[in-house]
Amino acid sequence: ALESNGPLSGARPATIHRDNDVPHARPDVDQRTLRVDVIDELVEAVRTRVRDADVAMLFANCFSQTLDTTITHFVDHDEHPDAFVITGDIDAQWLRDSTAQLLPYVPFVRDSALLANLVCGVVRRQARDVALDPYANAFLRAGSEPSHVVVYY
C-alpha cells in the first residue's frame, strides 16, 4: 500500500520525531485506547537502555501497539470485566489473533490490575462468543456498526 490506513480506533499518531531512521509512531497519550502504566514504564526502560536507537524505537512503537490502538471496548470491573480487541482490517475480534495480541502482556498482569482485567475481559468475551457459535473464528462487538468491508464469493 502506498499510504497508511492508521489505527482502526481512530487514534492519530503522535507527531513524528525523527532521531534516526525509525520514527516515533505511538499515538499521543490522550489518543491511546488504553494506557497501562507498567507497560509504559517497560517501554521507556527498554527505549533508554537499548544502544541502537532504531531498535529501541521499533520496540517502543510495537510492544504497546495493541494497547495504544486496538482496545475498542473495555469495562474495567473486577467481577465481570469485558473487553474487545480489533484484530484485523475489519471491526472484528478474531479468537486466535486477540489471544496472540495479548500474550506479550500476560507476564505483567501481576503488576497491573487494569491489565489483568483486560486479559480476563477478552477471555470472558471469547468464551461467550464460542458458546454463541463454536464454529466461528471472529466476532463483531454487539451493538457496533457492521463492517463496511465487501466480501465477494
Short mmCIF file of N, CA, C and O in Angstrom, two decimals, residues 17 19 24 26 29 32 35-53 55-64 68 108:
data_model
loop_
_atom_site.label_atom_id
_atom_site.label_comp_id
_atom_site.label_asym_id
_atom_site.label_seq_id
_atom_site.Cartn_x
_atom_site.Cartn_y
_atom_site.Cartn_z
N HIS A 17 8.73 12.15 15.49
CA HIS A 17 10.02 12.66 15.95
C HIS A 17 11.09 11.78 15.32
O HIS A 17 11.13 10.60 15.58
N ASP A 19 14.79 10.78 15.29
CA ASP A 19 16.13 10.83 15.83
C ASP A 19 17.06 10.06 14.89
O ASP A 19 18.20 10.44 14.68
N HIS A 24 9.17 7.86 15.73
CA HIS A 24 8.28 7.63 16.87
C HIS A 24 6.87 7.62 16.30
O HIS A 24 6.46 8.57 15.64
N ARG A 26 3.96 6.16 18.17
CA ARG A 26 2.88 5.92 19.13
C ARG A 26 1.91 7.10 19.12
O ARG A 26 2.32 8.25 18.97
N VAL A 29 -0.66 10.48 24.15
CA VAL A 29 -1.24 9.81 25.32
C VAL A 29 -2.76 9.91 25.35
O VAL A 29 -3.45 8.93 25.62
N ARG A 32 -4.57 7.33 22.97
CA ARG A 32 -4.40 5.88 23.12
C ARG A 32 -5.69 5.25 23.62
O ARG A 32 -6.40 5.83 24.42
N ARG A 35 -4.26 2.95 28.41
CA ARG A 35 -2.93 3.27 28.94
C ARG A 35 -2.68 2.46 30.19
O ARG A 35 -3.43 2.54 31.15
N VAL A 36 -1.62 1.65 30.17
CA VAL A 36 -1.24 0.80 31.29
C VAL A 36 0.14 1.25 31.75
O VAL A 36 1.12 1.12 31.01
N ASP A 37 0.21 1.78 32.96
CA ASP A 37 1.46 2.35 33.46
C ASP A 37 2.63 1.38 33.42
O ASP A 37 3.73 1.75 33.01
N VAL A 38 2.42 0.13 33.82
CA VAL A 38 3.53 -0.82 33.87
C VAL A 38 4.10 -1.08 32.47
O VAL A 38 5.31 -1.24 32.31
N ILE A 39 3.27 -1.05 31.46
CA ILE A 39 3.75 -1.23 30.08
C ILE A 39 4.47 0.02 29.60
O ILE A 39 5.54 -0.06 28.99
N ASP A 40 3.93 1.20 29.91
CA ASP A 40 4.62 2.44 29.54
C ASP A 40 5.98 2.54 30.21
O ASP A 40 6.96 2.98 29.60
N GLU A 41 6.08 2.10 31.47
CA GLU A 41 7.36 2.12 32.18
C GLU A 41 8.35 1.15 31.55
O GLU A 41 9.53 1.47 31.40
N LEU A 42 7.88 -0.03 31.16
CA LEU A 42 8.75 -1.00 30.50
C LEU A 42 9.25 -0.46 29.16
O LEU A 42 10.44 -0.55 28.85
N VAL A 43 8.35 0.10 28.38
CA VAL A 43 8.72 0.65 27.07
C VAL A 43 9.79 1.73 27.25
O VAL A 43 10.79 1.75 26.52
N GLU A 44 9.60 2.60 28.21
CA GLU A 44 10.59 3.67 28.43
C GLU A 44 11.93 3.09 28.92
O GLU A 44 12.99 3.54 28.49
N ALA A 45 11.88 2.11 29.81
CA ALA A 45 13.11 1.49 30.31
C ALA A 45 13.89 0.82 29.18
O ALA A 45 15.12 0.99 29.08
N VAL A 46 13.21 0.08 28.32
CA VAL A 46 13.88 -0.58 27.20
C VAL A 46 14.40 0.47 26.24
O VAL A 46 15.54 0.39 25.76
N ARG A 47 13.59 1.47 25.94
CA ARG A 47 13.99 2.52 24.99
C ARG A 47 15.26 3.24 25.43
O ARG A 47 16.12 3.57 24.62
N THR A 48 15.41 3.45 26.73
CA THR A 48 16.59 4.17 27.22
C THR A 48 17.81 3.26 27.41
O THR A 48 18.92 3.76 27.49
N ARG A 49 17.60 1.96 27.47
CA ARG A 49 18.73 1.05 27.71
C ARG A 49 19.29 0.40 26.46
O ARG A 49 20.44 -0.07 26.47
N VAL A 50 18.52 0.33 25.41
CA VAL A 50 18.99 -0.29 24.17
C VAL A 50 19.86 0.72 23.43
O VAL A 50 19.45 1.85 23.21
N ARG A 51 21.05 0.28 23.05
CA ARG A 51 22.00 1.20 22.43
C ARG A 51 21.63 1.60 21.02
O ARG A 51 21.88 2.74 20.60
N ASP A 52 21.06 0.69 20.26
CA ASP A 52 20.67 1.01 18.89
C ASP A 52 19.35 1.77 18.93
O ASP A 52 18.31 1.23 19.28
N ALA A 53 19.38 3.04 18.57
CA ALA A 53 18.20 3.90 18.66
C ALA A 53 17.05 3.40 17.79
O ALA A 53 15.88 3.53 18.17
N VAL A 55 16.37 0.20 16.97
CA VAL A 55 15.79 -0.98 17.64
C VAL A 55 14.97 -0.53 18.84
O VAL A 55 13.86 -1.03 19.07
N ALA A 56 15.48 0.41 19.59
CA ALA A 56 14.76 0.92 20.75
C ALA A 56 13.43 1.55 20.34
O ALA A 56 12.39 1.31 20.98
N MET A 57 13.44 2.34 19.29
CA MET A 57 12.21 2.99 18.83
C MET A 57 11.25 1.98 18.24
O MET A 57 10.04 2.08 18.44
N LEU A 58 11.76 0.99 17.54
CA LEU A 58 10.92 -0.07 16.99
C LEU A 58 10.19 -0.80 18.13
O LEU A 58 8.99 -1.05 18.05
N PHE A 59 10.92 -1.11 19.21
CA PHE A 59 10.29 -1.75 20.37
C PHE A 59 9.22 -0.83 20.97
O PHE A 59 8.10 -1.27 21.26
N ALA A 60 9.55 0.42 21.16
CA ALA A 60 8.60 1.37 21.75
C ALA A 60 7.33 1.47 20.92
O ALA A 60 6.23 1.52 21.45
N ASN A 61 7.47 1.49 19.61
CA ASN A 61 6.32 1.59 18.72
C ASN A 61 5.48 0.32 18.71
O ASN A 61 4.25 0.38 18.65
N CYS A 62 6.13 -0.83 18.74
CA CYS A 62 5.43 -2.10 18.52
C CYS A 62 4.88 -2.76 19.78
O CYS A 62 3.77 -3.29 19.76
N PHE A 63 5.64 -2.76 20.85
CA PHE A 63 5.23 -3.54 22.03
C PHE A 63 3.90 -3.06 22.59
O PHE A 63 3.08 -3.85 23.02
N SER A 64 3.66 -1.79 22.57
CA SER A 64 2.44 -1.24 23.16
C SER A 64 1.33 -1.00 22.15
O SER A 64 0.26 -0.50 22.51
N ASP A 68 -2.35 0.66 22.63
CA ASP A 68 -2.47 2.03 22.12
C ASP A 68 -3.58 2.20 21.10
O ASP A 68 -4.19 3.27 21.03
N PHE A 108 2.85 -9.43 32.85
CA PHE A 108 2.72 -8.19 33.61
C PHE A 108 1.39 -8.06 34.34
O PHE A 108 1.15 -7.06 35.01
#
